[in-house]
Amino acid sequence: MTDQARSTIDVLKTAKIIVIKIGSALVRGDELDQVNQDWLDALAQDVKALTDQGKKIIIVSSGGIALGRKALGISAKTAPNKIPLEKKQAASAVGQFHVFNGYHNAFKKLDIITAQVLLTMSDTEDRRMNLNARETLYTLLERNIIPVINENDTVSTVEIRFGDNDRLSVRVAQMVMADAVVLLSTIDGLYTSDPQKDPQAEHIPVIEHISDDHIKMGGDALAGLSTGGMKSKITAAISATKSGIHLVITDGRPIHAFRDLCSEPQKPSSLFISQYCDLTAREKWLGAHMRPKGIITIDDGALEALHKGKSLLPIGVQKVEGDFHRGDPIEIRNIKGQKVAMGISAYGKEDAVRIKGKHSREIIEILGFTGRDVLVHRNDMVLEL
Ligand code: GLU
């Protein structure tokens, strides 16, 4: 995206598809097991104002675990990372009903239909499932139905969870090629340091390029209902901006916070500006992979070749790890162990191990069949920026 939008209001004015992520603390009311219906009603009105202009809106909402706490006997004081996984899974099964019901009731008052979509990380990492989910979302949007998405926490396990909906909302935005993600949170954006501890902390309204300093400013997760904290929001912002999507953080707690964000210049927010991105949808999906099936470490010569736009040949491979088949996504690392690219492997793990460090002309002799000359073809690879 090359637009010159430099303020949150401009971004939201020009965006055609917007993903709004709503944190648990906003969805839950004063009671442990009730939604904040007044707040949801106001949000539905704000969303309608945008859909009336022809914009497409997708909601990613947390709150399943928070609203199931009471039924599972989990105290309001227990931090999310201290709740055992099986209790979280069970709590979400109770609470997700209340979450979706809250949105359903809010939009129904405006004659708008909502659809519940529950996704796991593996659904979005698998190319075929990713495309299925995308088609479902497009079909709903075409009919002006509002998708309300959450992670399918009842089946997600520790190793393969998004865990926080900041990253899930960006993954959804990448899936549907959205223009912007809005994180409605309990903080109005990024500060130079933690504003709760440092009175000198300064709010940053626009971030053109995310630097190491910004990452440090992110700090660690907050206590309370929030799972992600600022750190996960910055991770989400890096992923979004790299794939050409703007990301906005604002304090969503006041009633009609989203309406104000769209129209009041004085409403504080942090806007992370999207970077130029000419990747195809498939390349975006590949580049954003979080759980590659394998890791291939390459030497400096091979790295130089990749930067010149060449494919990865077996001769440049030093190490092969993981358990992958032909066609699986793998991470490519330099000899320092840093990620340099994501790619689709032309060989399964066993064959990759046998041909590593060898000339391509030797492949037939080693494997006994003529496979591809390359381990990862240029067209099946996305380099890190
Ligand atoms: N999927 C979790 C839930 O519904 C929320 C994760 C988050 O806090 O972002 O409770």
PDB file of N, CA and C in Angstrom, residues 57-114:
ATOM      1  N   ILE A  57     -16.452  -4.636   7.774  1.00  0.00           N
ATOM      2  CA  ILE A  57     -15.875  -4.693   9.122  1.00  0.00           C
ATOM      3  C   ILE A  57     -15.876  -6.134   9.633  1.00  0.00           C
ATOM      4  N   ILE A  58     -14.731  -6.533  10.189  1.00  0.00           N
ATOM      5  CA  ILE A  58     -14.635  -7.844  10.849  1.00  0.00           C
ATOM      6  C   ILE A  58     -14.274  -7.583  12.303  1.00  0.00           C
ATOM      7  N   ILE A  59     -14.961  -8.258  13.211  1.00  0.00           N
ATOM      8  CA  ILE A  59     -14.646  -8.109  14.640  1.00  0.00           C
ATOM      9  C   ILE A  59     -13.877  -9.336  15.111  1.00  0.00           C
ATOM     10  N   VAL A  60     -12.778  -9.099  15.819  1.00  0.00           N
ATOM     11  CA  VAL A  60     -12.075 -10.194  16.509  1.00  0.00           C
ATOM     12  C   VAL A  60     -12.237  -9.885  17.987  1.00  0.00           C
ATOM     13  N   SER A  61     -12.948 -10.743  18.700  1.00  0.00           N
ATOM     14  CA  SER A  61     -13.232 -10.418  20.101  1.00  0.00           C
ATOM     15  C   SER A  61     -12.662 -11.443  21.068  1.00  0.00           C
ATOM     16  N   SER A  62     -12.039 -10.927  22.110  1.00  0.00           N
ATOM     17  CA  SER A  62     -11.616 -11.767  23.237  1.00  0.00           C
ATOM     18  C   SER A  62     -12.783 -11.844  24.207  1.00  0.00           C
ATOM     19  N   GLY A  63     -12.564 -12.485  25.334  1.00  0.00           N
ATOM     20  CA  GLY A  63     -13.585 -12.485  26.386  1.00  0.00           C
ATOM     21  C   GLY A  63     -14.119 -13.870  26.709  1.00  0.00           C
ATOM     22  N   GLY A  64     -13.830 -14.855  25.851  1.00  0.00           N
ATOM     23  CA  GLY A  64     -14.352 -16.206  26.099  1.00  0.00           C
ATOM     24  C   GLY A  64     -13.886 -16.728  27.455  1.00  0.00           C
ATOM     25  N   ILE A  65     -12.594 -16.629  27.689  1.00  0.00           N
ATOM     26  CA  ILE A  65     -12.052 -17.169  28.947  1.00  0.00           C
ATOM     27  C   ILE A  65     -12.508 -16.301  30.118  1.00  0.00           C
ATOM     28  N   ALA A  66     -12.451 -14.980  29.936  1.00  0.00           N
ATOM     29  CA  ALA A  66     -12.844 -14.068  31.028  1.00  0.00           C
ATOM     30  C   ALA A  66     -14.287 -14.334  31.473  1.00  0.00           C
ATOM     31  N   LEU A  67     -15.194 -14.542  30.518  1.00  0.00           N
ATOM     32  CA  LEU A  67     -16.604 -14.716  30.864  1.00  0.00           C
ATOM     33  C   LEU A  67     -16.936 -16.125  31.347  1.00  0.00           C
ATOM     34  N   GLY A  68     -15.972 -17.031  31.220  1.00  0.00           N
ATOM     35  CA  GLY A  68     -16.204 -18.391  31.711  1.00  0.00           C
ATOM     36  C   GLY A  68     -15.533 -18.621  33.058  1.00  0.00           C
ATOM     37  N   ARG A  69     -14.849 -17.614  33.564  1.00  0.00           N
ATOM     38  CA  ARG A  69     -14.109 -17.764  34.826  1.00  0.00           C
ATOM     39  C   ARG A  69     -15.007 -18.227  35.972  1.00  0.00           C
ATOM     40  N   LYS A  70     -16.140 -17.546  36.132  1.00  0.00           N
ATOM     41  CA  LYS A  70     -16.996 -17.814  37.292  1.00  0.00           C
ATOM     42  C   LYS A  70     -17.422 -19.286  37.318  1.00  0.00           C
ATOM     43  N   ALA A  71     -17.885 -19.788  36.154  1.00  0.00           N
ATOM     44  CA  ALA A  71     -18.363 -21.172  36.090  1.00  0.00           C
ATOM     45  C   ALA A  71     -17.266 -22.174  36.449  1.00  0.00           C
ATOM     46  N   LEU A  72     -16.018 -21.803  36.165  1.00  0.00           N
ATOM     47  CA  LEU A  72     -14.904 -22.715  36.430  1.00  0.00           C
ATOM     48  C   LEU A  72     -14.242 -22.427  37.776  1.00  0.00           C
ATOM     49  N   GLY A  73     -14.806 -21.486  38.521  1.00  0.00           N
ATOM     50  CA  GLY A  73     -14.254 -21.164  39.843  1.00  0.00           C
ATOM     51  C   GLY A  73     -12.888 -20.497  39.776  1.00  0.00           C
ATOM     52  N   ILE A  74     -12.630 -19.735  38.710  1.00  0.00           N
ATOM     53  CA  ILE A  74     -11.339 -19.043  38.615  1.00  0.00           C
ATOM     54  C   ILE A  74     -11.538 -17.613  39.117  1.00  0.00           C
ATOM     55  N   SER A  75     -10.740 -17.223  40.105  1.00  0.00           N
ATOM     56  CA  SER A  75     -10.925 -15.896  40.702  1.00  0.00           C
ATOM     57  C   SER A  75     -10.585 -14.795  39.698  1.00  0.00           C
ATOM     58  N   ALA A  76     -11.213 -13.644  39.896  1.00  0.00           N
ATOM     59  CA  ALA A  76     -10.980 -12.496  39.008  1.00  0.00           C
ATOM     60  C   ALA A  76      -9.539 -12.036  39.112  1.00  0.00           C
ATOM     61  N   LYS A  77      -8.886 -12.397  40.221  1.00  0.00           N
ATOM     62  CA  LYS A  77      -7.515 -11.908  40.446  1.00  0.00           C
ATOM     63  C   LYS A  77      -6.452 -12.775  39.766  1.00  0.00           C
ATOM     64  N   THR A  78      -6.815 -13.999  39.383  1.00  0.00           N
ATOM     65  CA  THR A  78      -5.804 -14.887  38.787  1.00  0.00           C
ATOM     66  C   THR A  78      -5.391 -14.363  37.399  1.00  0.00           C
ATOM     67  N   ALA A  79      -4.092 -14.156  37.219  1.00  0.00           N
ATOM     68  CA  ALA A  79      -3.597 -13.667  35.915  1.00  0.00           C
ATOM     69  C   ALA A  79      -3.816 -14.742  34.852  1.00  0.00           C
ATOM     70  N   PRO A  80      -4.122 -14.354  33.585  1.00  0.00           N
ATOM     71  CA  PRO A  80      -4.417 -15.355  32.551  1.00  0.00           C
ATOM     72  C   PRO A  80      -3.319 -16.417  32.403  1.00  0.00           C
ATOM     73  N   ASN A  81      -2.046 -16.001  32.556  1.00  0.00           N
ATOM     74  CA  ASN A  81      -0.975 -16.998  32.362  1.00  0.00           C
ATOM     75  C   ASN A  81      -0.818 -17.945  33.549  1.00  0.00           C
ATOM     76  N   LYS A  82      -1.626 -17.740  34.609  1.00  0.00           N
ATOM     77  CA  LYS A  82      -1.564 -18.653  35.777  1.00  0.00           C
ATOM     78  C   LYS A  82      -2.735 -19.652  35.759  1.00  0.00           C
ATOM     79  N   ILE A  83      -3.630 -19.514  34.790  1.00  0.00           N
ATOM     80  CA  ILE A  83      -4.768 -20.453  34.725  1.00  0.00           C
ATOM     81  C   ILE A  83      -4.310 -21.700  33.969  1.00  0.00           C
ATOM     82  N   PRO A  84      -4.500 -22.908  34.560  1.00  0.00           N
ATOM     83  CA  PRO A  84      -4.101 -24.129  33.845  1.00  0.00           C
ATOM     84  C   PRO A  84      -4.841 -24.239  32.503  1.00  0.00           C
ATOM     85  N   LEU A  85      -4.155 -24.789  31.501  1.00  0.00           N
ATOM     86  CA  LEU A  85      -4.707 -24.835  30.150  1.00  0.00           C
ATOM     87  C   LEU A  85      -6.099 -25.461  30.089  1.00  0.00           C
ATOM     88  N   GLU A  86      -6.269 -26.610  30.798  1.00  0.00           N
ATOM     89  CA  GLU A  86      -7.561 -27.302  30.679  1.00  0.00           C
ATOM     90  C   GLU A  86      -8.696 -26.452  31.252  1.00  0.00           C
ATOM     91  N   LYS A  87      -8.361 -25.631  32.260  1.00  0.00           N
ATOM     92  CA  LYS A  87      -9.399 -24.736  32.817  1.00  0.00           C
ATOM     93  C   LYS A  87      -9.703 -23.609  31.838  1.00  0.00           C
ATOM     94  N   LYS A  88      -8.654 -23.116  31.172  1.00  0.00           N
ATOM     95  CA  LYS A  88      -8.868 -22.065  30.161  1.00  0.00           C
ATOM     96  C   LYS A  88      -9.766 -22.592  29.045  1.00  0.00           C
ATOM     97  N   GLN A  89      -9.461 -23.832  28.600  1.00  0.00           N
ATOM     98  CA  GLN A  89     -10.235 -24.420  27.499  1.00  0.00           C
ATOM     99  C   GLN A  89     -11.695 -24.570  27.900  1.00  0.00           C
ATOM    100  N   ALA A  90     -11.913 -25.045  29.143  1.00  0.00           N
ATOM    101  CA  ALA A  90     -13.291 -25.244  29.611  1.00  0.00           C
ATOM    102  C   ALA A  90     -13.980 -23.890  29.819  1.00  0.00           C
ATOM    103  N   ALA A  91     -13.251 -22.926  30.377  1.00  0.00           N
ATOM    104  CA  ALA A  91     -13.836 -21.598  30.615  1.00  0.00           C
ATOM    105  C   ALA A  91     -14.276 -20.978  29.297  1.00  0.00           C
ATOM    106  N   SER A  92     -13.452 -21.153  28.267  1.00  0.00           N
ATOM    107  CA  SER A  92     -13.800 -20.534  26.984  1.00  0.00           C
ATOM    108  C   SER A  92     -15.057 -21.168  26.400  1.00  0.00           C
ATOM    109  N   ALA A  93     -15.245 -22.482  26.679  1.00  0.00           N
ATOM    110  CA  ALA A  93     -16.446 -23.154  26.162  1.00  0.00           C
ATOM    111  C   ALA A  93     -17.704 -22.555  26.797  1.00  0.00           C
ATOM    112  N   VAL A  94     -17.592 -22.142  28.065  1.00  0.00           N
ATOM    113  CA  VAL A  94     -18.730 -21.494  28.735  1.00  0.00           C
ATOM    114  C   VAL A  94     -18.862 -20.048  28.254  1.00  0.00           C
ATOM    115  N   GLY A  95     -17.739 -19.322  28.296  1.00  0.00           N
ATOM    116  CA  GLY A  95     -17.789 -17.877  28.067  1.00  0.00           C
ATOM    117  C   GLY A  95     -18.014 -17.462  26.632  1.00  0.00           C
ATOM    118  N   GLN A  96     -17.574 -18.283  25.680  1.00  0.00           N
ATOM    119  CA  GLN A  96     -17.702 -17.888  24.275  1.00  0.00           C
ATOM    120  C   GLN A  96     -19.167 -17.688  23.887  1.00  0.00           C
ATOM    121  N   PHE A  97     -20.032 -18.496  24.493  1.00  0.00           N
ATOM    122  CA  PHE A  97     -21.465 -18.331  24.216  1.00  0.00           C
ATOM    123  C   PHE A  97     -21.910 -16.918  24.605  1.00  0.00           C
ATOM    124  N   HIS A  98     -21.500 -16.475  25.817  1.00  0.00           N
ATOM    125  CA  HIS A  98     -21.909 -15.150  26.298  1.00  0.00           C
ATOM    126  C   HIS A  98     -21.341 -14.053  25.407  1.00  0.00           C
ATOM    127  N   VAL A  99     -20.088 -14.233  24.979  1.00  0.00           N
ATOM    128  CA  VAL A  99     -19.449 -13.223  24.125  1.00  0.00           C
ATOM    129  C   VAL A  99     -20.250 -13.076  22.832  1.00  0.00           C
ATOM    130  N   PHE A 100     -20.467 -14.192  22.155  1.00  0.00           N
ATOM    131  CA  PHE A 100     -21.145 -14.106  20.861  1.00  0.00           C
ATOM    132  C   PHE A 100     -22.580 -13.606  21.026  1.00  0.00           C
ATOM    133  N   ASN A 101     -23.232 -14.082  22.084  1.00  0.00           N
ATOM    134  CA  ASN A 101     -24.605 -13.649  22.343  1.00  0.00           C
ATOM    135  C   ASN A 101     -24.675 -12.130  22.521  1.00  0.00           C
ATOM    136  N   GLY A 102     -23.675 -11.564  23.196  1.00  0.00           N
ATOM    137  CA  GLY A 102     -23.619 -10.105  23.403  1.00  0.00           C
ATOM    138  C   GLY A 102     -23.562  -9.369  22.064  1.00  0.00           C
ATOM    139  N   TYR A 103     -22.708  -9.834  21.154  1.00  0.00           N
ATOM    140  CA  TYR A 103     -22.607  -9.187  19.829  1.00  0.00           C
ATOM    141  C   TYR A 103     -23.886  -9.404  19.027  1.00  0.00           C
ATOM    142  N   HIS A 104     -24.399 -10.648  19.092  1.00  0.00           N
ATOM    143  CA  HIS A 104     -25.613 -10.989  18.351  1.00  0.00           C
ATOM    144  C   HIS A 104     -26.749 -10.045  18.760  1.00  0.00           C
ATOM    145  N   ASN A 105     -26.919  -9.863  20.080  1.00  0.00           N
ATOM    146  CA  ASN A 105     -27.998  -8.995  20.572  1.00  0.00           C
ATOM    147  C   ASN A 105     -27.782  -7.545  20.161  1.00  0.00           C
ATOM    148  N   ALA A 106     -26.536  -7.086  20.243  1.00  0.00           N
ATOM    149  CA  ALA A 106     -26.247  -5.677  19.916  1.00  0.00           C
ATOM    150  C   ALA A 106     -26.556  -5.392  18.449  1.00  0.00           C
ATOM    151  N   PHE A 107     -26.122  -6.271  17.552  1.00  0.00           N
ATOM    152  CA  PHE A 107     -26.311  -6.019  16.113  1.00  0.00           C
ATOM    153  C   PHE A 107     -27.752  -6.295  15.678  1.00  0.00           C
ATOM    154  N   LYS A 108     -28.393  -7.228  16.379  1.00  0.00           N
ATOM    155  CA  LYS A 108     -29.778  -7.568  16.022  1.00  0.00           C
ATOM    156  C   LYS A 108     -30.688  -6.333  16.167  1.00  0.00           C
ATOM    157  N   LYS A 109     -30.396  -5.511  17.182  1.00  0.00           N
ATOM    158  CA  LYS A 109     -31.196  -4.286  17.386  1.00  0.00           C
ATOM    159  C   LYS A 109     -31.118  -3.370  16.167  1.00  0.00           C
ATOM    160  N   LEU A 110     -30.078  -3.542  15.363  1.00  0.00           N
ATOM    161  CA  LEU A 110     -29.883  -2.697  14.169  1.00  0.00           C
ATOM    162  C   LEU A 110     -30.177  -3.471  12.883  1.00  0.00           C
ATOM    163  N   ASP A 111     -30.797  -4.659  13.048  1.00  0.00           N
ATOM    164  CA  ASP A 111     -31.114  -5.535  11.910  1.00  0.00           C
ATOM    165  C   ASP A 111     -29.873  -6.000  11.160  1.00  0.00           C
ATOM    166  N   ILE A 112     -28.802  -6.180  11.877  1.00  0.00           N
ATOM    167  CA  ILE A 112     -27.574  -6.688  11.235  1.00  0.00           C
ATOM    168  C   ILE A 112     -27.307  -8.099  11.763  1.00  0.00           C
ATOM    169  N   ILE A 113     -26.970  -8.983  10.822  1.00  0.00           N
ATOM    170  CA  ILE A 113     -26.702 -10.378  11.202  1.00  0.00           C
ATOM    171  C   ILE A 113     -25.220 -10.523  11.544  1.00  0.00           C
ATOM    172  N   THR A 114     -24.937 -11.332  12.563  1.00  0.00           N
ATOM    173  CA  THR A 114     -23.547 -11.621  12.930  1.00  0.00           C
ATOM    174  C   THR A 114     -23.282 -13.108  12.705  1.00  0.00           C
TER     175      THR A 114
END
